[in-house]
PDB file of C-alpha atoms and ligand atoms in Angstrom:
ATOM      1  CA  UNK A1247     -15.707 -20.464   3.389  1.00 90.00           C
ATOM      2  CA  UNK A1248     -15.059 -18.597   6.606  1.00 97.00           C
ATOM      3  CA  UNK A1249     -12.465 -20.260   8.834  1.00 98.00           C
ATOM      4  CA  UNK A1250     -13.880 -20.741  12.330  1.00 98.00           C
ATOM      5  CA  UNK A1251     -11.443 -20.645  15.268  1.00 99.00           C
ATOM      6  CA  UNK A1252     -12.084 -21.133  18.978  1.00 98.00           C
ATOM      7  CA  UNK A1253      -9.327 -20.419  21.499  1.00 99.00           C
ATOM      8  CA  UNK A1254      -9.585 -22.037  24.922  1.00 99.00           C
ATOM      9  CA  UNK A1255      -7.769 -19.638  27.271  1.00 98.00           C
ATOM     10  CA  UNK A1256      -7.780 -18.403  30.851  1.00 98.00           C
ATOM     11  CA  UNK A1257      -6.974 -14.955  29.404  1.00 98.00           C
ATOM     12  CA  UNK A1258      -9.643 -14.414  26.727  1.00 98.00           C
ATOM     13  CA  UNK A1259      -8.945 -10.669  26.563  1.00 98.00           C
ATOM     14  CA  UNK A1260      -5.373 -11.423  25.517  1.00 98.00           C
ATOM     15  CA  UNK A1261      -6.745 -13.402  22.556  1.00 98.00           C
ATOM     16  CA  UNK A1262      -9.425 -10.841  21.617  1.00 98.00           C
ATOM     17  CA  UNK A1263      -6.907  -8.000  21.743  1.00 98.00           C
ATOM     18  CA  UNK A1264      -4.173  -9.881  19.912  1.00 98.00           C
ATOM     19  CA  UNK A1265      -6.178 -10.687  16.781  1.00 98.00           C
ATOM     20  CA  UNK A1266      -7.521  -7.166  16.300  1.00 98.00           C
ATOM     21  CA  UNK A1267      -4.700  -5.508  14.351  1.00 98.00           C
ATOM     22  CA  UNK A1268      -3.227  -5.326  10.867  1.00 98.00           C
ATOM     23  CA  UNK A1269      -3.732  -8.041   8.256  1.00 98.00           C
ATOM     24  CA  UNK A1270      -5.276 -10.410  10.817  1.00 98.00           C
ATOM     25  CA  UNK A1271      -7.712  -7.817  12.204  1.00 98.00           C
ATOM     26  CA  UNK A1272      -8.799  -6.833   8.696  1.00 98.00           C
ATOM     27  CA  UNK A1273      -9.329 -10.463   7.654  1.00 98.00           C
ATOM     28  CA  UNK A1274     -11.652 -10.896  10.642  1.00 98.00           C
ATOM     29  CA  UNK A1275     -13.671  -7.733   9.915  1.00 98.00           C
ATOM     30  CA  UNK A1276     -13.925  -8.873   6.258  1.00 98.00           C
ATOM     31  CA  UNK A1277     -15.456 -12.137   7.469  1.00 98.00           C
ATOM     32  CA  UNK A1278     -12.673 -14.406   6.151  1.00 98.00           C
ATOM     33  CA  UNK A1279     -12.318 -15.927   9.634  1.00 98.00           C
ATOM     34  CA  UNK A1280     -13.822 -15.654  13.102  1.00 98.00           C
ATOM     35  CA  UNK A1281     -11.877 -16.028  16.354  1.00 98.00           C
ATOM     36  CA  UNK A1282     -13.769 -16.540  19.611  1.00 99.00           C
ATOM     37  CA  UNK A1283     -12.132 -17.086  23.010  1.00 99.00           C
ATOM     38  CA  UNK A1284     -13.652 -19.534  25.501  1.00 99.00           C
ATOM     39  CA  UNK A1285     -12.625 -19.426  29.171  1.00 98.00           C
ATOM     40  CA  UNK A1286     -12.258 -22.726  31.071  1.00 98.00           C
ATOM     41  CA  UNK A1287     -13.146 -20.801  34.241  1.00 98.00           C
ATOM     42  CA  UNK A1288     -16.728 -20.631  32.925  1.00 98.00           C
ATOM     43  CA  UNK A1289     -16.771 -24.454  33.081  1.00 98.00           C
ATOM     44  CA  UNK A1290     -15.307 -24.839  36.572  1.00 98.00           C
ATOM     45  CA  UNK A1291     -17.394 -26.918  38.939  1.00 97.00           C
ATOM     46  CA  UNK A1292     -16.981 -25.173  42.318  1.00 98.00           C
ATOM     47  CA  UNK A1293     -18.008 -21.809  43.778  1.00 98.00           C
ATOM     48  CA  UNK A1294     -14.409 -20.596  43.597  1.00 98.00           C
ATOM     49  CA  UNK A1295     -14.304 -21.408  39.853  1.00 98.00           C
ATOM     50  CA  UNK A1296     -11.071 -23.355  40.335  1.00 98.00           C
ATOM     51  CA  UNK A1297      -9.172 -24.231  37.143  1.00 98.00           C
ATOM     52  CA  UNK A1298      -5.879 -25.564  38.565  1.00 98.00           C
ATOM     53  CA  UNK A1299      -4.669 -27.816  41.364  1.00 98.00           C
ATOM     54  CA  UNK A1300      -1.461 -29.191  42.909  1.00 98.00           C
ATOM     55  CA  UNK A1301       0.465 -31.866  40.984  1.00 98.00           C
ATOM     56  CA  UNK A1302       0.190 -35.483  42.151  1.00 98.00           C
ATOM     57  CA  UNK A1303       3.642 -36.617  43.207  1.00 98.00           C
ATOM     58  CA  UNK A1304       4.538 -33.169  44.474  1.00 98.00           C
ATOM     59  CA  UNK A1305       6.712 -30.485  42.978  1.00 98.00           C
ATOM     60  CA  UNK A1306       6.411 -26.795  42.177  1.00 98.00           C
ATOM     61  CA  UNK A1307       3.605 -25.059  40.332  1.00 98.00           C
ATOM     62  CA  UNK A1308       0.053 -25.997  39.486  1.00 98.00           C
ATOM     63  CA  UNK A1309      -1.593 -28.196  36.838  1.00 98.00           C
ATOM     64  CA  UNK A1310      -4.682 -27.345  34.771  1.00 98.00           C
ATOM     65  CA  UNK A1311      -7.628 -29.461  35.880  1.00 98.00           C
ATOM     66  CA  UNK A1312      -9.373 -31.731  33.374  1.00 98.00           C
ATOM     67  CA  UNK A1313     -13.021 -30.762  33.844  1.00 98.00           C
ATOM     68  CA  UNK A1314     -12.869 -26.983  33.170  1.00 98.00           C
ATOM     69  CA  UNK A1315     -10.626 -27.339  30.097  1.00 98.00           C
ATOM     70  CA  UNK A1316     -12.612 -30.331  28.819  1.00 98.00           C
ATOM     71  CA  UNK A1317     -15.841 -28.360  29.281  1.00 98.00           C
ATOM     72  CA  UNK A1318     -14.430 -25.432  27.302  1.00 99.00           C
ATOM     73  CA  UNK A1319     -13.180 -27.702  24.482  1.00 98.00           C
ATOM     74  CA  UNK A1320     -16.540 -29.466  24.240  1.00 98.00           C
ATOM     75  CA  UNK A1321     -18.363 -26.117  24.171  1.00 99.00           C
ATOM     76  CA  UNK A1322     -16.007 -25.005  21.397  1.00 99.00           C
ATOM     77  CA  UNK A1323     -16.629 -28.218  19.399  1.00 98.00           C
ATOM     78  CA  UNK A1324     -20.390 -27.773  19.820  1.00 98.00           C
ATOM     79  CA  UNK A1325     -20.144 -24.356  18.136  1.00 98.00           C
ATOM     80  CA  UNK A1326     -18.238 -25.760  15.150  1.00 98.00           C
ATOM     81  CA  UNK A1327     -19.041 -28.164  12.312  1.00 98.00           C
ATOM     82  CA  UNK A1328     -18.053 -31.820  12.880  1.00 97.00           C
ATOM     83  CA  UNK A1329     -14.404 -32.546  12.146  1.00 96.00           C
ATOM     84  CA  UNK A1330     -12.903 -29.464  13.789  1.00 98.00           C
ATOM     85  CA  UNK A1331      -9.268 -30.123  14.759  1.00 98.00           C
ATOM     86  CA  UNK A1332      -8.266 -29.637  18.388  1.00 99.00           C
ATOM     87  CA  UNK A1333      -4.675 -28.376  18.706  1.00 99.00           C
ATOM     88  CA  UNK A1334      -2.957 -27.909  22.066  1.00 98.00           C
ATOM     89  CA  UNK A1335      -0.189 -25.318  22.399  1.00 98.00           C
ATOM     90  CA  UNK A1336       2.687 -26.596  24.501  1.00 98.00           C
ATOM     91  CA  UNK A1337       6.465 -26.977  24.662  1.00 98.00           C
ATOM     92  CA  UNK A1338       6.236 -30.747  23.947  1.00 98.00           C
ATOM     93  CA  UNK A1339       4.539 -30.140  20.607  1.00 98.00           C
ATOM     94  CA  UNK A1340       5.646 -30.380  16.998  1.00 98.00           C
ATOM     95  CA  UNK A1341       7.517 -27.253  15.888  1.00 98.00           C
ATOM     96  CA  UNK A1342       5.229 -24.843  14.047  1.00 98.00           C
ATOM     97  CA  UNK A1343       6.406 -23.856  10.556  1.00 98.00           C
ATOM     98  CA  UNK A1344       5.119 -22.382   7.300  1.00 97.00           C
ATOM     99  CA  UNK A1345       4.247 -25.809   5.867  1.00 97.00           C
ATOM    100  CA  UNK A1346       1.968 -26.485   8.845  1.00 98.00           C
ATOM    101  CA  UNK A1347       0.479 -22.979   8.575  1.00 98.00           C
ATOM    102  CA  UNK A1348      -0.406 -23.668   4.911  1.00 98.00           C
ATOM    103  CA  UNK A1349      -1.944 -26.989   5.921  1.00 98.00           C
ATOM    104  CA  UNK A1350      -3.989 -25.405   8.724  1.00 98.00           C
ATOM    105  CA  UNK A1351      -5.273 -22.656   6.403  1.00 98.00           C
ATOM    106  CA  UNK A1352      -7.350 -25.394   4.767  1.00 98.00           C
ATOM    107  CA  UNK A1353      -8.844 -26.765   7.957  1.00 98.00           C
ATOM    108  CA  UNK A1354     -12.091 -24.788   8.129  1.00 98.00           C
ATOM    109  CA  UNK A1355     -12.640 -25.215  11.866  1.00 98.00           C
ATOM    110  CA  UNK A1356      -9.984 -25.208  14.585  1.00 98.00           C
ATOM    111  CA  UNK A1357      -9.846 -25.260  18.396  1.00 99.00           C
ATOM    112  CA  UNK A1358      -6.591 -23.950  19.895  1.00 99.00           C
ATOM    113  CA  UNK A1359      -6.063 -24.857  23.565  1.00 99.00           C
ATOM    114  CA  UNK A1360      -3.727 -22.666  25.620  1.00 98.00           C
ATOM    115  CA  UNK A1361      -1.963 -23.911  28.747  1.00 97.00           C
ATOM    116  CA  UNK A1362      -0.882 -21.943  31.810  1.00 95.00           C
ATOM    117  CA  UNK A1363       1.038 -22.871  34.963  1.00 93.00           C
ATOM    118  CA  UNK A1364       3.032 -26.128  34.604  1.00 96.00           C
ATOM    119  CA  UNK A1365       0.687 -27.417  31.907  1.00 97.00           C
ATOM    120  CA  UNK A1366      -2.303 -29.694  31.328  1.00 98.00           C
ATOM    121  CA  UNK A1367      -3.324 -32.829  33.205  1.00 98.00           C
ATOM    122  CA  UNK A1368      -1.973 -35.484  30.781  1.00 98.00           C
ATOM    123  CA  UNK A1369      -5.416 -37.116  30.486  1.00 98.00           C
ATOM    124  CA  UNK A1370      -6.678 -34.015  28.636  1.00 98.00           C
ATOM    125  CA  UNK A1371      -4.220 -34.602  25.810  1.00 98.00           C
ATOM    126  CA  UNK A1372      -5.064 -38.310  25.663  1.00 98.00           C
ATOM    127  CA  UNK A1373      -8.732 -37.804  24.871  1.00 98.00           C
ATOM    128  CA  UNK A1374      -9.106 -34.248  23.539  1.00 98.00           C
ATOM    129  CA  UNK A1375      -6.017 -33.414  21.449  1.00 98.00           C
ATOM    130  CA  UNK A1376      -5.511 -34.127  17.759  1.00 98.00           C
ATOM    131  CA  UNK A1377      -1.980 -32.739  18.054  1.00 98.00           C
ATOM    132  CA  UNK A1378       0.262 -30.405  20.052  1.00 98.00           C
ATOM    133  CA  UNK A1379       2.215 -27.476  18.596  1.00 98.00           C
ATOM    134  CA  UNK A1380       5.257 -25.631  19.970  1.00 98.00           C
ATOM    135  CA  UNK A1381       6.779 -22.405  18.645  1.00 98.00           C
ATOM    136  CA  UNK A1382      10.322 -23.560  19.477  1.00 98.00           C
ATOM    137  CA  UNK A1383      12.807 -24.206  22.223  1.00 98.00           C
ATOM    138  CA  UNK A1384      12.210 -21.295  24.562  1.00 98.00           C
ATOM    139  CA  UNK A1385       9.951 -20.924  27.583  1.00 98.00           C
ATOM    140  CA  UNK A1386       6.731 -18.917  27.405  1.00 98.00           C
ATOM    141  CA  UNK A1387       4.524 -18.486  30.454  1.00 98.00           C
ATOM    142  CA  UNK A1388       1.462 -19.741  28.597  1.00 98.00           C
ATOM    143  CA  UNK A1389       0.013 -20.735  25.246  1.00 98.00           C
ATOM    144  CA  UNK A1390      -1.782 -17.507  24.331  1.00 98.00           C
ATOM    145  CA  UNK A1391       1.084 -15.781  22.506  1.00 98.00           C
ATOM    146  CA  UNK A1392       1.743 -19.044  20.654  1.00 98.00           C
ATOM    147  CA  UNK A1393      -1.944 -19.314  19.674  1.00 99.00           C
ATOM    148  CA  UNK A1394      -1.852 -15.712  18.421  1.00 98.00           C
ATOM    149  CA  UNK A1395       1.262 -16.436  16.359  1.00 98.00           C
ATOM    150  CA  UNK A1396      -0.430 -19.495  14.818  1.00 98.00           C
ATOM    151  CA  UNK A1397      -3.645 -17.570  14.081  1.00 98.00           C
ATOM    152  CA  UNK A1398      -1.705 -14.706  12.482  1.00 98.00           C
ATOM    153  CA  UNK A1399       0.353 -17.074  10.312  1.00 98.00           C
ATOM    154  CA  UNK A1400      -2.744 -19.026   9.192  1.00 98.00           C
ATOM    155  CA  UNK A1401      -5.283 -16.208   8.716  1.00 98.00           C
ATOM    156  CA  UNK A1402      -2.991 -14.165   6.449  1.00 98.00           C
ATOM    157  CA  UNK A1403      -2.909 -17.181   4.085  1.00 98.00           C
ATOM    158  CA  UNK A1404      -6.699 -17.235   3.634  1.00 98.00           C
ATOM    159  CA  UNK A1405      -7.744 -16.103   0.136  1.00 98.00           C
ATOM    160  CA  UNK A1406      -8.410 -12.346   0.198  1.00 97.00           C
ATOM    161  CA  UNK A1407      -6.523 -11.646   3.444  1.00 97.00           C
ATOM    162  CA  UNK A1408      -3.699  -9.803   1.677  1.00 95.00           C
ATOM    163  CA  UNK A1409      -4.376  -6.920  -0.672  1.00 83.00           C
ATOM    164  CA  UNK A1410      -2.042  -8.409  -3.278  1.00 63.00           C
ATOM    165  CA  UNK A1411      -2.875 -12.118  -3.591  1.00 52.00           C
ATOM    166  CA  UNK A1412       0.662 -12.953  -4.733  1.00 54.00           C
ATOM    167  CA  UNK A1413       2.564 -11.545  -1.793  1.00 63.00           C
ATOM    168  CA  UNK A1414       1.817 -14.400   0.626  1.00 55.00           C
ATOM    169  CA  UNK A1415       3.562 -16.864  -1.685  1.00 58.00           C
ATOM    170  CA  UNK A1416       6.479 -14.524  -2.449  1.00 56.00           C
ATOM    171  CA  UNK A1417       7.243 -14.165   1.269  1.00 60.00           C
ATOM    172  CA  UNK A1418      10.164 -15.651   3.133  1.00 57.00           C
ATOM    173  CA  UNK A1419       9.794 -19.438   3.478  1.00 72.00           C
ATOM    174  CA  UNK A1420       7.309 -19.515   0.591  1.00 70.00           C
ATOM    175  CA  UNK A1421      10.201 -21.033  -1.367  1.00 84.00           C
ATOM    176  CA  UNK A1422      12.649 -21.847   1.460  1.00 91.00           C
ATOM    177  CA  UNK A1423      14.614 -18.619   0.869  1.00 97.00           C
ATOM    178  CA  UNK A1424      15.099 -15.593   3.089  1.00 98.00           C
ATOM    179  CA  UNK A1425      14.021 -12.244   1.685  1.00 98.00           C
ATOM    180  CA  UNK A1426      16.311  -9.897  -0.247  1.00 98.00           C
ATOM    181  CA  UNK A1427      17.144  -6.458   1.253  1.00 98.00           C
ATOM    182  CA  UNK A1428      14.614  -3.648   0.796  1.00 98.00           C
ATOM    183  CA  UNK A1429      15.121   0.108   0.355  1.00 99.00           C
ATOM    184  CA  UNK A1430      12.905   3.171   0.087  1.00 98.00           C
ATOM    185  CA  UNK A1431      13.439   6.932  -0.125  1.00 98.00           C
ATOM    186  CA  UNK A1432      15.633   8.843   0.385  1.00 98.00           C
ATOM    187  CA  UNK A1433      18.121   7.568  -2.183  1.00 98.00           C
ATOM    188  CA  UNK A1434      21.015   8.862  -0.057  1.00 98.00           C
ATOM    189  CA  UNK A1435      20.941   9.117   3.747  1.00 98.00           C
ATOM    190  CA  UNK A1436      22.505  11.936   5.760  1.00 98.00           C
ATOM    191  CA  UNK A1437      25.474   9.695   6.561  1.00 98.00           C
ATOM    192  CA  UNK A1438      26.085   9.068   2.857  1.00 98.00           C
ATOM    193  CA  UNK A1439      24.801   5.501   2.570  1.00 98.00           C
ATOM    194  CA  UNK A1440      22.907   5.032  -0.682  1.00 98.00           C
ATOM    195  CA  UNK A1441      20.570   2.544  -2.348  1.00 99.00           C
ATOM    196  CA  UNK A1442      22.231  -0.080  -4.622  1.00 98.00           C
ATOM    197  CA  UNK A1443      22.428   1.348  -8.186  1.00 98.00           C
ATOM    198  CA  UNK A1444      20.726  -1.655  -9.812  1.00 98.00           C
ATOM    199  CA  UNK A1445      17.450  -0.841  -7.986  1.00 98.00           C
ATOM    200  CA  UNK A1446      17.432   2.697  -9.433  1.00 98.00           C
ATOM    201  CA  UNK A1447      18.201   1.842 -13.055  1.00 98.00           C
ATOM    202  CA  UNK A1448      14.878   0.244 -14.026  1.00 98.00           C
ATOM    203  CA  UNK A1449      16.322  -2.902 -15.649  1.00 98.00           C
ATOM    204  CA  UNK A1450      13.766  -5.377 -14.339  1.00 98.00           C
ATOM    205  CA  UNK A1451      15.707  -8.498 -15.361  1.00 98.00           C
ATOM    206  CA  UNK A1452      18.819  -7.147 -13.627  1.00 99.00           C
ATOM    207  CA  UNK A1453      16.732  -6.327 -10.548  1.00 98.00           C
ATOM    208  CA  UNK A1454      15.233  -9.842 -10.495  1.00 98.00           C
ATOM    209  CA  UNK A1455      18.689 -11.404 -10.697  1.00 98.00           C
ATOM    210  CA  UNK A1456      20.097  -9.080  -7.990  1.00 98.00           C
ATOM    211  CA  UNK A1457      17.227  -9.882  -5.619  1.00 98.00           C
ATOM    212  CA  UNK A1458      17.510 -13.631  -6.211  1.00 98.00           C
ATOM    213  CA  UNK A1459      21.287 -13.438  -5.663  1.00 98.00           C
ATOM    214  CA  UNK A1460      20.846 -11.509  -2.400  1.00 98.00           C
ATOM    215  CA  UNK A1461      18.179 -13.943  -1.192  1.00 98.00           C
ATOM    216  CA  UNK A1462      20.367 -16.969  -1.979  1.00 98.00           C
ATOM    217  CA  UNK A1463      23.502 -15.445  -0.445  1.00 98.00           C
ATOM    218  CA  UNK A1464      21.826 -14.268   2.730  1.00 98.00           C
ATOM    219  CA  UNK A1465      20.127 -17.633   3.155  1.00 98.00           C
ATOM    220  CA  UNK A1466      23.464 -19.447   2.782  1.00 98.00           C
ATOM    221  CA  UNK A1467      25.191 -17.159   5.309  1.00 98.00           C
ATOM    222  CA  UNK A1468      22.371 -16.851   7.868  1.00 98.00           C
ATOM    223  CA  UNK A1469      20.276 -20.018   7.481  1.00 98.00           C
ATOM    224  CA  UNK A1470      22.320 -22.703   5.697  1.00 97.00           C
ATOM    225  CA  UNK A1471      19.833 -25.284   7.038  1.00 97.00           C
ATOM    226  CA  UNK A1472      17.187 -23.811   4.693  1.00 97.00           C
ATOM    227  CA  UNK A1473      19.375 -24.064   1.588  1.00 97.00           C
ATOM    228  CA  UNK A1474      20.385 -27.653   2.338  1.00 96.00           C
ATOM    229  CA  UNK A1475      16.806 -28.819   1.795  1.00 93.00           C
ATOM    230  CA  UNK A1476      16.396 -26.901  -1.441  1.00 95.00           C
ATOM    231  CA  UNK A1477      17.423 -27.849  -4.981  1.00 96.00           C
ATOM    232  CA  UNK A1478      19.184 -24.967  -6.796  1.00 97.00           C
ATOM    233  CA  UNK A1479      18.735 -24.292 -10.511  1.00 98.00           C
ATOM    234  CA  UNK A1480      21.775 -23.618 -12.692  1.00 98.00           C
ATOM    235  CA  UNK A1481      21.116 -19.847 -12.511  1.00 98.00           C
ATOM    236  CA  UNK A1482      20.726 -19.996  -8.724  1.00 98.00           C
ATOM    237  CA  UNK A1483      24.017 -21.866  -8.248  1.00 98.00           C
ATOM    238  CA  UNK A1484      25.766 -19.297 -10.465  1.00 98.00           C
ATOM    239  CA  UNK A1485      24.289 -16.344  -8.524  1.00 98.00           C
ATOM    240  CA  UNK A1486      25.081 -17.896  -5.125  1.00 98.00           C
ATOM    241  CA  UNK A1487      28.678 -18.482  -6.220  1.00 98.00           C
ATOM    242  CA  UNK A1488      28.995 -14.808  -7.256  1.00 98.00           C
ATOM    243  CA  UNK A1489      27.512 -13.620  -3.955  1.00 98.00           C
ATOM    244  CA  UNK A1490      29.836 -15.755  -1.838  1.00 98.00           C
ATOM    245  CA  UNK A1491      32.866 -14.599  -3.855  1.00 98.00           C
ATOM    246  CA  UNK A1492      31.837 -10.971  -3.253  1.00 97.00           C
ATOM    247  CA  UNK A1493      31.180 -11.509   0.466  1.00 95.00           C
ATOM    248  CA  UNK A1494      34.346 -13.374   1.483  1.00 84.00           C
ATOM    249  CA  UNK A1495      34.700 -11.309   4.668  1.00 70.00           C
ATOM    250  CA  UNK A1496      31.224 -10.634   6.008  1.00 67.00           C
ATOM    251  CA  UNK A1497      31.361  -7.404   8.019  1.00 54.00           C
ATOM    252  CA  UNK A1498      28.819  -8.706  10.478  1.00 59.00           C
ATOM    253  CA  UNK A1499      26.677 -11.779  11.003  1.00 64.00           C
ATOM    254  CA  UNK A1500      23.288 -10.588  12.243  1.00 69.00           C
ATOM    255  CA  UNK A1501      22.320 -14.054  13.407  1.00 75.00           C
ATOM    256  CA  UNK A1502      25.286 -14.430  15.774  1.00 72.00           C
ATOM    257  CA  UNK A1503      25.267 -11.341  17.973  1.00 73.00           C
ATOM    258  CA  UNK A1504      28.070 -10.921  20.502  1.00 75.00           C
ATOM    259  CA  UNK A1505      26.730 -12.121  23.848  1.00 74.00           C
ATOM    260  CA  UNK A1506      25.999  -9.317  26.286  1.00 83.00           C
ATOM    261  CA  UNK A1507      28.666  -9.159  29.043  1.00 78.00           C
ATOM    262  CA  UNK A1508      28.181 -11.837  31.706  1.00 72.00           C
ATOM    263  CA  UNK A1509      25.127 -10.801  33.705  1.00 65.00           C
ATOM    264  CA  UNK A1510      24.878 -13.907  35.928  1.00 65.00           C
ATOM    265  CA  UNK A1511      21.094 -13.608  35.987  1.00 62.00           C
ATOM    266  CA  UNK A1512      18.474 -16.265  36.750  1.00 62.00           C
ATOM    267  CA  UNK A1513      18.077 -18.570  33.741  1.00 55.00           C
ATOM    268  CA  UNK A1514      14.497 -19.477  34.646  1.00 64.00           C
ATOM    269  CA  UNK A1515      13.147 -22.989  35.081  1.00 61.00           C
ATOM    270  CA  UNK A1516      14.125 -24.500  31.743  1.00 69.00           C
ATOM    271  CA  UNK A1517      11.886 -25.901  28.988  1.00 72.00           C
TER     272      UNK A1517
HETATM  273  C1  9D3 B2348       8.958 -23.604  33.329  1.00 54.23           C
HETATM  274  C2  9D3 B2348       8.135 -24.823  33.382  1.00 54.23           C
HETATM  275  N1  9D3 B2348       8.694 -25.893  32.570  1.00 54.23           N
HETATM  276  C3  9D3 B2348       9.104 -26.994  33.444  1.00 54.23           C
HETATM  277  C4  9D3 B2348      10.549 -27.090  33.612  1.00 54.23           C
HETATM  278  C5  9D3 B2348       7.736 -26.474  31.661  1.00 54.23           C
HETATM  279  C6  9D3 B2348       6.849 -25.510  30.997  1.00 54.23           C
HETATM  280  C7  9D3 B2348       5.487 -25.501  31.275  1.00 54.23           C
HETATM  281  C8  9D3 B2348       4.653 -24.604  30.629  1.00 54.23           C
HETATM  282  C9  9D3 B2348       7.343 -24.620  30.059  1.00 54.23           C
HETATM  283  C10 9D3 B2348       6.500 -23.724  29.406  1.00 54.23           C
HETATM  284  C11 9D3 B2348       5.145 -23.725  29.700  1.00 54.23           C
HETATM  285  C12 9D3 B2348       4.235 -22.782  29.018  1.00 54.23           C
HETATM  286  N2  9D3 B2348       4.479 -22.774  27.575  1.00 54.23           N
HETATM  287  C13 9D3 B2348       3.515 -22.849  26.665  1.00 54.23           C
HETATM  288  O1  9D3 B2348       2.353 -22.887  27.016  1.00 54.23           O
HETATM  289  C14 9D3 B2348       3.874 -22.899  25.277  1.00 54.23           C
HETATM  290  C15 9D3 B2348       5.141 -22.761  24.616  1.00 54.23           C
HETATM  291  C16 9D3 B2348       6.469 -22.523  25.111  1.00 54.23           C
HETATM  292  O2  9D3 B2348       6.728 -22.350  26.313  1.00 54.23           O
HETATM  293  N3  9D3 B2348       7.483 -22.463  24.199  1.00 54.23           N
HETATM  294  C17 9D3 B2348       7.291 -22.615  22.879  1.00 54.23           C
HETATM  295  N4  9D3 B2348       6.080 -22.841  22.367  1.00 54.23           N
HETATM  296  C18 9D3 B2348       5.033 -22.925  23.253  1.00 54.23           C
HETATM  297  S1  9D3 B2348       3.461 -23.227  22.802  1.00 54.23           S
HETATM  298  C19 9D3 B2348       2.889 -23.134  24.342  1.00 54.23           C
END
């Protein structure tokens, strides 16, 4: 069944544009899902089509008014079968991850609600939200890019979205492991760097073991938190041990870049 998604957003063109490319765009043209943006401004109640107002209690910024957002959510629900989940995007939400993406891929109908300004009037969440999702501990200026990330992660999991049905499961995080390194032609670059011999020799069992070893080793060095929640088989423990012995002195840790020289710039307003 086609997954039906409504996105409540003050920037509907951002949503329409963002879902139009690559795997996600193709899944939509194939009819695996539909994504329709709904603008709260169309549900504003005054001639100026006001969607925000000043916060009670004072302070900087503006707050999204209840009635326009509530009107948009109810219009979205009315277009969808009963039982559609309503998910707000916001920095207070549960961290989005692959497990939640897999869960959401089975939902059938979904309303994503994007905030702007300082956020929603709290009473919207109380009555309209089934849950709130965050992408992580950094500050976006609104929920649209988060909604697009969620849609992309979910839609590519729908049956038929990927040419090769297996590749969604084989991906990073499918089994709590980072990917192994990849190479393509030419075999040797102008600066002399070449492709690991094992990938050229056609021994598929050796290639499988090399890839698994690389995936395990890179996960341990770059994302030890992922390996800690995973049980290793006897073969995996053996391969990881070999990798770590061979990589005693890592030339470079990609996940810990040297900080750029002190710039003393504005850090923004915080989460
Ligand atoms: C700078 C304002 N902050 C007050 C100190 C609070 C704040 C309000 C609104 C911070 C961010 C936002 C807008 N963010 C989102 O709509 C958002 C978001 C994010 O900022 N980070 C990670 N995930 C998400 S999902 C939606």
